[in-house]
Amino acid sequence: MDKLDCVVVGAGVVGLAVAREMALQGHETVLLEREASFGTISSSRNSEVIHAGIYYPKDSLKAKLCVEGNRMLYEYCRDHQVGTQRYGKLIVASDPQQVDDLHGIFYRAQQNGAREISLITAKEANALEPDLRVAAAILSKTTGIVDSHAYMLSLLGGFEDAGGMVAYLSPLNHARVIPGGFELEVGGADAMQLQTKYLINCAGMSAPAVAQRIEGIPADHIPKAYFAKGNYFSLAGKSPFRHLIYPVPEPGGLGVHLTLDMAGQAKFGPDVEWLEIESEDQINYAVDPMRGERFYAAIRQYWPDLKDGSLQADYSGVRAKIVPKDQPAGDFRIDGPNEHGIEGLYNFFGFESPALTSSLAIAKYLKGLIQLEQ
Ligand SMILES: Cc1cc2nc3c(=O)[nH]c(=O)nc-3n(C[C@H](O)[C@H](O)[C@H](O)COP(=O)(O)OP(=O)(O)OC[C@H]3O[C@@H](n4cnc5c(N)ncnc54)[C@H](O)[C@@H]3O)c2cc1C
């Protein structure tokens, strides 16, 4: 059996960016995907927002890779003809008691090095968005939307042009450490065995489950997976807003916010619904229309004119969490040889938002880790 340089597990946006980077570095790389196509799980069930890096704790990987990823993603999309819309975003304190919190967020954004951020008055915010109920706001000019499907298609093209190969309907079932690498059991209709020097686990919310199938990882190095569903409701008719509108955040998520798609159509969400499940295959993605009631109340805090009956249950996605409810959101976690002691193995845990924004910076960061450890 010939040995590959690298196998990446999972063709979501993170796996695609990582696999492309490995192929560009000259590694003979295979990308294994359980589903029939790329990007069908979290990478196509999100808000497509290019975040600016505002909320995350200083010096966290989320903060660093989001700020860098924002810049890299706009540059990449410009150079590869992938659509973006730089709408800008307003974080809105809708009453005066929230203004202190808003200042705290602004301070954090500055510490993170987020670009083109300013505090604006109610008058300035209403000049931009007359329908807002607002006491003060943060304006983030580099927040925007990316056509995430076109972006992933472009990453896939770059990967294949660099000599990479993708195998669909090919779940990684089992792996064991062999001298100088790994032997893999791949399932599906064309079940096969592969050998590889590097094994990179980018299986999204199933990354902990995939890690459990890799013989030799100490059990205490595999985090428990938690699942937090985010439901969206779309707005019937034309959006009254031209910016993305966010309230001051709530625990576990960013609050019921308004985002726009590439065509300017508005949707609200995602909210935060913790699921009592053990694995990804138990997820029900249907959106319960009853959750809409909470949306009306939350949205009317900053948009009092929202009319009854104008929200429709839309789609949902599930966040890849590695910390439970009621604890502060964890950071991105890349476990390499320094953590678990296995040469050539990298596990990506907790790659929830802003991993779409950060994807190119994540791939660059991994390249640095591998170079350091060679
Ligand atoms: C509701 C919601 C809103 C979000 N909004 C934003 C946003 O606006 N901006 C932003 O930057 N980020 C956002 N995110 C985060 C972003 O969507 C995800 O972090 C990102 O898509 C994760 O990509 P991934 O490649 O790690 O995971 P995924 O896209 O889930 O891909 C993992 C892949 O691994 C495959 N897989 C699993 N097990 C196996 C196996 N055994 N063998 C082979 N393949 C396997 C799966 O089939 C899947 O294709 C949001 C997330 C959610 C849930």
Coordinates of C-alpha atoms and ligand atoms in Angstrom, one line a residue:
M1 CA 0.0 0.0 0.0
D2 CA 1.5 3.4 -1.0
K3 CA 1.6 5.9 1.8
L4 CA 0.0 9.3 1.3
D5 CA 1.4 12.5 2.8
C6 CA -1.9 13.7 4.2
V7 CA -5.5 12.7 4.8
V8 CA -8.0 15.4 5.9
V9 CA -11.3 14.2 7.3
G10 CA -14.3 16.3 6.5
A11 CA -15.0 18.6 3.5
G12 CA -16.6 21.5 5.3
V13 CA -15.1 24.9 4.9
V14 CA -12.4 24.2 7.5
G15 CA -11.4 20.9 5.9
L16 CA -11.4 22.4 2.4
A17 CA -9.2 25.3 3.4
V18 CA -6.8 23.0 5.3
A19 CA -6.7 20.4 2.5
R20 CA -6.0 23.1 -0.1
E21 CA -3.2 24.6 2.1
M22 CA -1.6 21.1 2.5
A23 CA -1.8 20.4 -1.2
L24 CA -0.3 23.9 -2.0
Q25 CA 2.6 23.0 0.3
G26 CA 3.3 20.0 -2.0
H27 CA 1.8 17.3 0.2
E28 CA 0.0 14.5 -1.6
T29 CA -3.4 15.0 0.0
V30 CA -6.7 13.1 0.1
L31 CA -9.9 14.7 1.5
L32 CA -12.4 12.2 2.9
E33 CA -16.0 13.2 3.1
R34 CA -18.8 11.1 4.6
E35 CA -21.6 12.8 2.6
A36 CA -22.2 12.9 -1.2
S37 CA -20.9 16.4 -1.6
F38 CA -18.8 19.1 0.2
G39 CA -20.0 21.6 2.7
T40 CA -23.5 20.1 3.4
I41 CA -23.4 20.3 7.2
S42 CA -22.5 23.4 9.3
S43 CA -20.8 25.1 6.4
S44 CA -24.1 25.4 4.6
R45 CA -26.3 26.0 7.7
N46 CA -24.9 29.3 8.9
S47 CA -25.3 33.1 8.4
E48 CA -22.5 33.5 5.9
V49 CA -21.3 36.5 7.9
I50 CA -17.7 37.7 7.5
H51 CA -17.1 38.7 11.1
A52 CA -14.8 41.4 12.2
G53 CA -13.4 39.8 15.4
I54 CA -15.3 41.9 17.9
Y55 CA -16.5 39.7 20.8
Y56 CA -13.9 37.1 21.4
P57 CA -11.5 37.2 24.5
K58 CA -8.2 39.0 23.8
D59 CA -5.5 36.7 22.6
S60 CA -7.9 33.8 21.9
L61 CA -7.5 31.8 18.7
K62 CA -11.0 33.0 17.8
A63 CA -10.0 36.6 18.1
K64 CA -6.7 36.3 16.2
L65 CA -7.9 34.0 13.4
C66 CA -11.1 36.0 12.9
V67 CA -9.3 39.3 12.5
E68 CA -6.8 37.9 10.2
G69 CA -9.3 35.6 8.5
N70 CA -11.6 38.6 7.7
R71 CA -8.8 40.4 5.8
M72 CA -7.7 37.2 4.1
L73 CA -11.2 36.2 3.0
Y74 CA -12.0 39.6 1.4
E75 CA -8.7 39.4 -0.5
Y76 CA -9.2 35.8 -1.5
C77 CA -12.8 36.5 -2.7
R78 CA -11.6 39.5 -4.7
D79 CA -8.8 37.5 -6.4
H80 CA -11.0 34.5 -7.1
Q81 CA -14.2 36.2 -8.2
V82 CA -16.2 34.9 -5.1
G83 CA -19.2 37.2 -4.2
T84 CA -19.1 39.3 -1.0
Q85 CA -21.3 42.1 0.2
R86 CA -19.7 44.5 2.6
Y87 CA -22.9 45.7 4.2
G88 CA -21.4 46.7 7.6
K89 CA -23.0 45.9 10.9
L90 CA -24.5 47.9 13.8
I91 CA -24.4 46.5 17.3
V92 CA -27.3 48.2 19.0
A93 CA -27.9 49.2 22.6
S94 CA -31.6 49.7 22.4
D95 CA -32.0 51.3 25.8
P96 CA -29.6 53.4 27.9
Q97 CA -28.9 50.6 30.4
Q98 CA -27.1 48.6 27.7
V99 CA -24.7 51.4 26.8
D100 CA -22.1 50.3 29.4
D101 CA -22.1 46.8 27.9
L102 CA -21.7 48.3 24.4
H103 CA -18.6 50.2 25.6
G104 CA -17.2 46.9 27.0
I105 CA -17.7 45.3 23.6
F106 CA -16.0 48.3 21.9
Y107 CA -13.0 48.0 24.2
R108 CA -12.7 44.3 23.5
A109 CA -12.9 44.9 19.7
Q110 CA -10.1 47.4 19.9
Q111 CA -8.0 45.0 22.0
N112 CA -8.5 42.4 19.3
G113 CA -7.4 44.7 16.6
A114 CA -10.7 44.5 14.7
R115 CA -10.6 47.0 11.9
E116 CA -12.8 50.0 11.1
I117 CA -14.9 49.9 14.3
S118 CA -16.5 53.1 15.8
L119 CA -18.9 54.0 18.5
I120 CA -21.7 56.1 17.2
T121 CA -24.6 58.1 18.7
A122 CA -28.3 57.3 18.4
K123 CA -28.6 60.2 15.9
E124 CA -25.7 58.8 13.7
A125 CA -27.2 55.3 13.9
N126 CA -30.7 56.6 12.9
A127 CA -29.1 58.5 10.0
L128 CA -27.9 55.1 8.7
E129 CA -31.0 53.1 9.8
P130 CA -34.1 55.3 10.5
D131 CA -36.3 52.4 11.7
L132 CA -34.0 51.4 14.6
R133 CA -34.8 52.0 18.3
V134 CA -31.3 52.8 19.5
A135 CA -29.5 54.6 22.4
A136 CA -26.0 54.1 21.0
A137 CA -24.3 51.7 18.6
I138 CA -21.1 50.2 17.3
L139 CA -20.5 50.5 13.6
S140 CA -18.3 47.8 12.1
K141 CA -17.6 48.5 8.5
T142 CA -15.7 45.3 7.6
T143 CA -18.5 43.0 8.6
G144 CA -20.2 41.5 5.5
I145 CA -21.5 38.4 3.7
V146 CA -19.8 35.9 1.6
D147 CA -21.3 33.6 -0.9
S148 CA -20.2 30.5 1.1
H149 CA -21.1 27.9 -1.6
A150 CA -19.0 29.7 -4.2
Y151 CA -16.2 30.2 -1.7
M152 CA -16.1 26.4 -0.9
L153 CA -16.3 25.6 -4.6
S154 CA -13.3 27.8 -5.2
L155 CA -11.3 26.2 -2.3
L156 CA -12.1 22.8 -3.8
G157 CA -11.0 23.9 -7.2
G158 CA -7.7 25.2 -5.7
F159 CA -7.2 21.9 -3.8
E160 CA -7.7 19.8 -7.0
D161 CA -5.6 22.1 -9.1
A162 CA -2.8 21.6 -6.6
G163 CA -3.1 17.8 -7.1
G164 CA -5.5 17.0 -4.2
M165 CA -8.2 14.3 -4.4
V166 CA -11.5 14.3 -2.7
A167 CA -13.4 11.1 -1.9
Y168 CA -17.2 11.5 -1.2
L169 CA -19.4 8.9 0.6
S170 CA -16.1 7.9 2.3
P171 CA -16.4 8.1 6.1
L172 CA -13.3 7.5 8.2
N173 CA -14.3 4.5 10.3
H174 CA -11.1 3.7 12.2
A175 CA -7.5 4.6 12.4
R176 CA -4.4 3.2 14.1
V177 CA -0.9 4.5 14.6
I178 CA 1.8 2.7 12.5
P179 CA 5.5 3.6 12.3
G180 CA 5.7 7.0 10.6
G181 CA 2.0 7.6 10.3
F182 CA -1.5 6.0 10.3
E183 CA -3.4 3.2 8.7
L184 CA -7.0 4.1 8.0
E185 CA -10.2 2.1 7.4
V186 CA -12.5 4.1 5.2
G187 CA -16.1 2.9 4.8
G188 CA -18.8 3.5 2.1
A189 CA -19.5 1.6 -1.1
D190 CA -15.8 1.6 -2.1
A191 CA -14.4 0.7 1.4
M192 CA -10.6 1.0 1.4
Q193 CA -7.5 1.1 3.5
L194 CA -5.1 4.0 3.3
Q195 CA -1.8 4.9 4.9
T196 CA -0.8 8.5 5.6
K197 CA 1.9 10.5 7.3
Y198 CA -0.5 13.3 8.5
L199 CA -4.0 12.8 9.7
I200 CA -6.1 16.0 10.1
N201 CA -9.5 15.6 11.8
C202 CA -11.8 18.5 10.5
A203 CA -15.1 16.6 11.1
G204 CA -16.9 19.6 12.6
M205 CA -19.3 18.6 15.4
S206 CA -18.3 15.0 14.8
A207 CA -14.6 15.7 15.4
P208 CA -14.7 14.2 19.0
A209 CA -16.5 11.1 17.6
V210 CA -13.9 10.7 14.9
A211 CA -11.1 11.2 17.5
Q212 CA -12.6 8.3 19.4
R213 CA -12.1 6.1 16.4
I214 CA -8.4 6.9 16.3
E215 CA -6.6 4.2 18.4
G216 CA -4.1 5.6 20.8
I217 CA -5.4 9.1 21.6
P218 CA -5.6 9.2 25.5
A219 CA -9.3 9.4 26.4
D220 CA -8.8 12.5 28.5
H221 CA -7.6 14.3 25.3
I222 CA -11.0 13.9 23.6
P223 CA -13.6 16.5 24.6
K224 CA -17.2 15.7 25.0
A225 CA -19.4 17.1 22.1
Y226 CA -22.3 19.4 22.9
F227 CA -24.8 20.6 20.4
A228 CA -26.4 24.0 20.3
K229 CA -29.0 24.4 17.5
G230 CA -29.5 27.8 15.9
N231 CA -32.9 28.5 14.3
Y232 CA -33.6 31.1 11.7
F233 CA -36.8 32.9 10.7
S234 CA -37.0 34.8 7.4
L235 CA -38.7 38.2 7.0
A236 CA -41.5 38.3 4.4
G237 CA -41.1 41.3 2.0
K238 CA -38.3 43.8 1.6
S239 CA -35.8 44.5 4.4
P240 CA -36.1 47.9 6.1
F241 CA -32.3 47.7 7.0
R242 CA -29.2 47.9 4.8
H243 CA -26.8 46.9 7.6
L244 CA -26.6 43.7 9.6
I245 CA -28.3 44.5 13.0
Y246 CA -27.2 42.9 16.2
P247 CA -28.4 43.5 19.7
V248 CA -26.0 43.4 22.7
P249 CA -25.1 39.7 22.9
E250 CA -26.8 37.0 25.1
P251 CA -25.2 34.0 26.7
G252 CA -24.3 31.2 24.2
G253 CA -24.9 33.3 21.1
L254 CA -25.1 36.8 19.6
G255 CA -28.7 37.5 20.3
V256 CA -31.6 37.4 17.8
H257 CA -29.9 39.5 15.0
L258 CA -30.8 40.4 11.5
T259 CA -28.6 39.4 8.6
L260 CA -29.0 39.9 4.9
D261 CA -28.2 37.4 2.2
M262 CA -26.2 38.2 -0.9
A263 CA -29.4 39.6 -2.6
G264 CA -30.4 41.8 0.4
Q265 CA -33.2 39.5 1.8
A266 CA -33.4 39.7 5.6
K267 CA -33.5 36.8 8.1
F268 CA -33.4 36.7 11.9
G269 CA -31.4 34.3 14.0
P270 CA -29.8 32.1 14.9
D271 CA -31.2 31.7 18.4
V272 CA -29.7 29.2 20.9
E273 CA -31.4 25.9 21.6
W274 CA -29.3 23.3 23.4
L275 CA -30.0 19.8 22.3
E276 CA -30.0 16.8 24.6
I277 CA -28.4 14.4 22.2
E278 CA -25.2 12.4 22.1
S279 CA -24.2 12.4 18.4
E280 CA -24.7 14.3 15.2
D281 CA -27.0 11.6 13.6
Q282 CA -29.7 12.4 16.2
I283 CA -30.1 16.0 15.0
N284 CA -33.5 17.2 13.8
Y285 CA -33.0 20.3 11.7
A286 CA -36.7 21.2 11.4
V287 CA -37.5 24.6 12.9
D288 CA -40.3 24.7 15.4
P289 CA -42.6 27.7 14.3
M290 CA -43.5 28.2 18.0
R291 CA -40.0 29.6 18.6
G292 CA -41.1 32.6 16.5
E293 CA -42.9 34.1 19.5
R294 CA -39.6 34.7 21.3
F295 CA -38.2 36.2 18.1
Y296 CA -40.9 38.9 17.8
A297 CA -40.3 40.0 21.4
A298 CA -36.5 40.1 21.0
I299 CA -36.5 41.9 17.6
R300 CA -39.0 44.5 18.8
Q301 CA -36.4 45.6 21.3
Y302 CA -34.6 47.3 18.4
W303 CA -37.2 47.3 15.7
P304 CA -40.6 48.2 17.3
D305 CA -42.4 48.3 13.9
L306 CA -42.0 44.6 13.2
K307 CA -45.5 43.5 12.1
D308 CA -47.3 40.4 13.4
G309 CA -47.2 37.5 10.9
S310 CA -44.1 38.7 9.0
L311 CA -41.7 36.0 10.2
Q312 CA -41.6 32.5 8.7
A313 CA -39.7 29.5 10.1
D314 CA -36.7 28.9 7.9
Y315 CA -33.7 26.7 8.3
S316 CA -31.4 25.8 11.2
G317 CA -27.8 24.8 11.9
V318 CA -26.0 23.2 14.9
R319 CA -22.9 24.7 16.6
A320 CA -20.0 22.4 17.2
K321 CA -19.6 23.0 21.0
I322 CA -17.0 21.5 23.4
V323 CA -18.2 23.3 26.4
P324 CA -21.6 22.9 28.0
K325 CA -24.5 25.3 28.5
D326 CA -23.9 27.9 31.2
Q327 CA -20.1 28.0 30.7
P328 CA -18.3 30.7 28.7
A329 CA -18.0 29.8 25.0
G330 CA -14.7 27.9 24.5
D331 CA -11.9 28.7 22.1
F332 CA -11.0 26.9 18.8
R333 CA -8.9 24.0 19.9
I334 CA -6.3 22.3 17.7
D335 CA -4.7 19.3 19.4
G336 CA -1.4 18.3 17.8
P337 CA 1.5 16.1 19.0
N338 CA 2.3 18.6 21.8
E339 CA -1.1 17.8 23.3
H340 CA -1.7 14.1 22.7
G341 CA 1.8 12.9 21.9
I342 CA 1.0 11.3 18.5
E343 CA 3.2 12.6 15.7
G344 CA 1.3 13.8 12.6
L345 CA -2.2 13.9 14.1
Y346 CA -4.2 17.2 14.4
N347 CA -7.7 17.3 15.8
F348 CA -9.9 20.3 15.3
F349 CA -12.4 20.7 18.2
G350 CA -15.0 23.4 18.8
F351 CA -14.8 25.0 15.3
E352 CA -18.0 26.9 15.7
S353 CA -18.5 30.5 14.6
P354 CA -16.4 32.4 13.4
A355 CA -14.7 29.4 11.6
L356 CA -16.2 30.3 8.2
T357 CA -14.6 33.8 8.5
S358 CA -11.4 32.4 9.9
S359 CA -11.0 29.4 7.5
L360 CA -8.0 30.7 5.5
A361 CA -6.2 32.0 8.7
I362 CA -6.9 28.6 10.3
A363 CA -5.2 26.8 7.4
K364 CA -2.3 29.1 7.6
Y365 CA -2.0 28.6 11.4
L366 CA -2.0 24.8 10.9
K367 CA 0.8 25.2 8.3
G368 CA 2.8 27.1 11.0
L369 CA 2.2 24.4 13.6
I370 CA 3.3 21.6 11.3
Q371 CA 6.4 23.5 10.3
L372 CA 7.3 24.1 13.9
E373 CA 6.8 20.4 14.8
Q374 CA 8.8 19.0 11.9
Ligands
LIG1 C1 -26.2 28.5 13.1 C2 -24.8 28.8 12.7 C3 -24.4 30.0 12.2 C4 -23.1 30.3 11.9 N1 -22.8 31.6 11.4 C5 -21.5 31.8 11.0 C6 -21.2 33.1 10.4 O1 -22.0 33.9 10.1 N2 -19.9 33.3 10.2 C7 -18.9 32.5 10.5 O2 -17.7 32.8 10.3 N3 -19.2 31.2 11.0 C8 -20.5 30.9 11.3 N4 -20.8 29.7 11.8 C9 -19.7 28.7 12.0 C10 -19.4 28.0 10.7 O3 -20.5 27.7 9.9 C11 -18.7 26.7 11.1 O4 -17.8 26.9 12.1 C12 -18.0 26.0 9.9 O5 -18.9 25.8 8.9 C13 -17.4 24.7 10.4 O6 -16.8 24.1 9.3 P1 -16.2 22.7 9.5 O7 -15.6 22.3 8.2 O8 -15.4 22.6 10.7 O9 -17.5 21.8 9.8 P2 -18.7 21.2 8.8 O10 -19.0 22.2 7.8 O11 -19.7 20.6 9.7 O12 -17.9 20.0 8.1 C14 -17.5 18.8 8.7 C15 -17.6 17.7 7.7 O13 -17.1 16.5 8.2 C16 -17.8 15.5 7.6 N5 -17.6 14.3 8.5 C17 -18.1 14.0 9.7 N6 -17.7 12.8 10.2 C18 -16.9 12.3 9.2 C19 -16.2 11.0 9.0 N7 -16.2 10.1 9.9 N8 -15.6 10.8 7.8 C20 -15.6 11.7 6.8 N9 -16.2 12.9 6.9 C21 -16.9 13.2 8.1 C22 -19.2 16.0 7.6 O14 -20.0 15.3 6.7 C23 -19.0 17.4 7.2 O15 -19.1 17.6 5.8 C24 -22.1 29.4 12.1 C25 -22.5 28.1 12.6 C26 -23.8 27.8 12.9 C27 -24.1 26.4 13.3

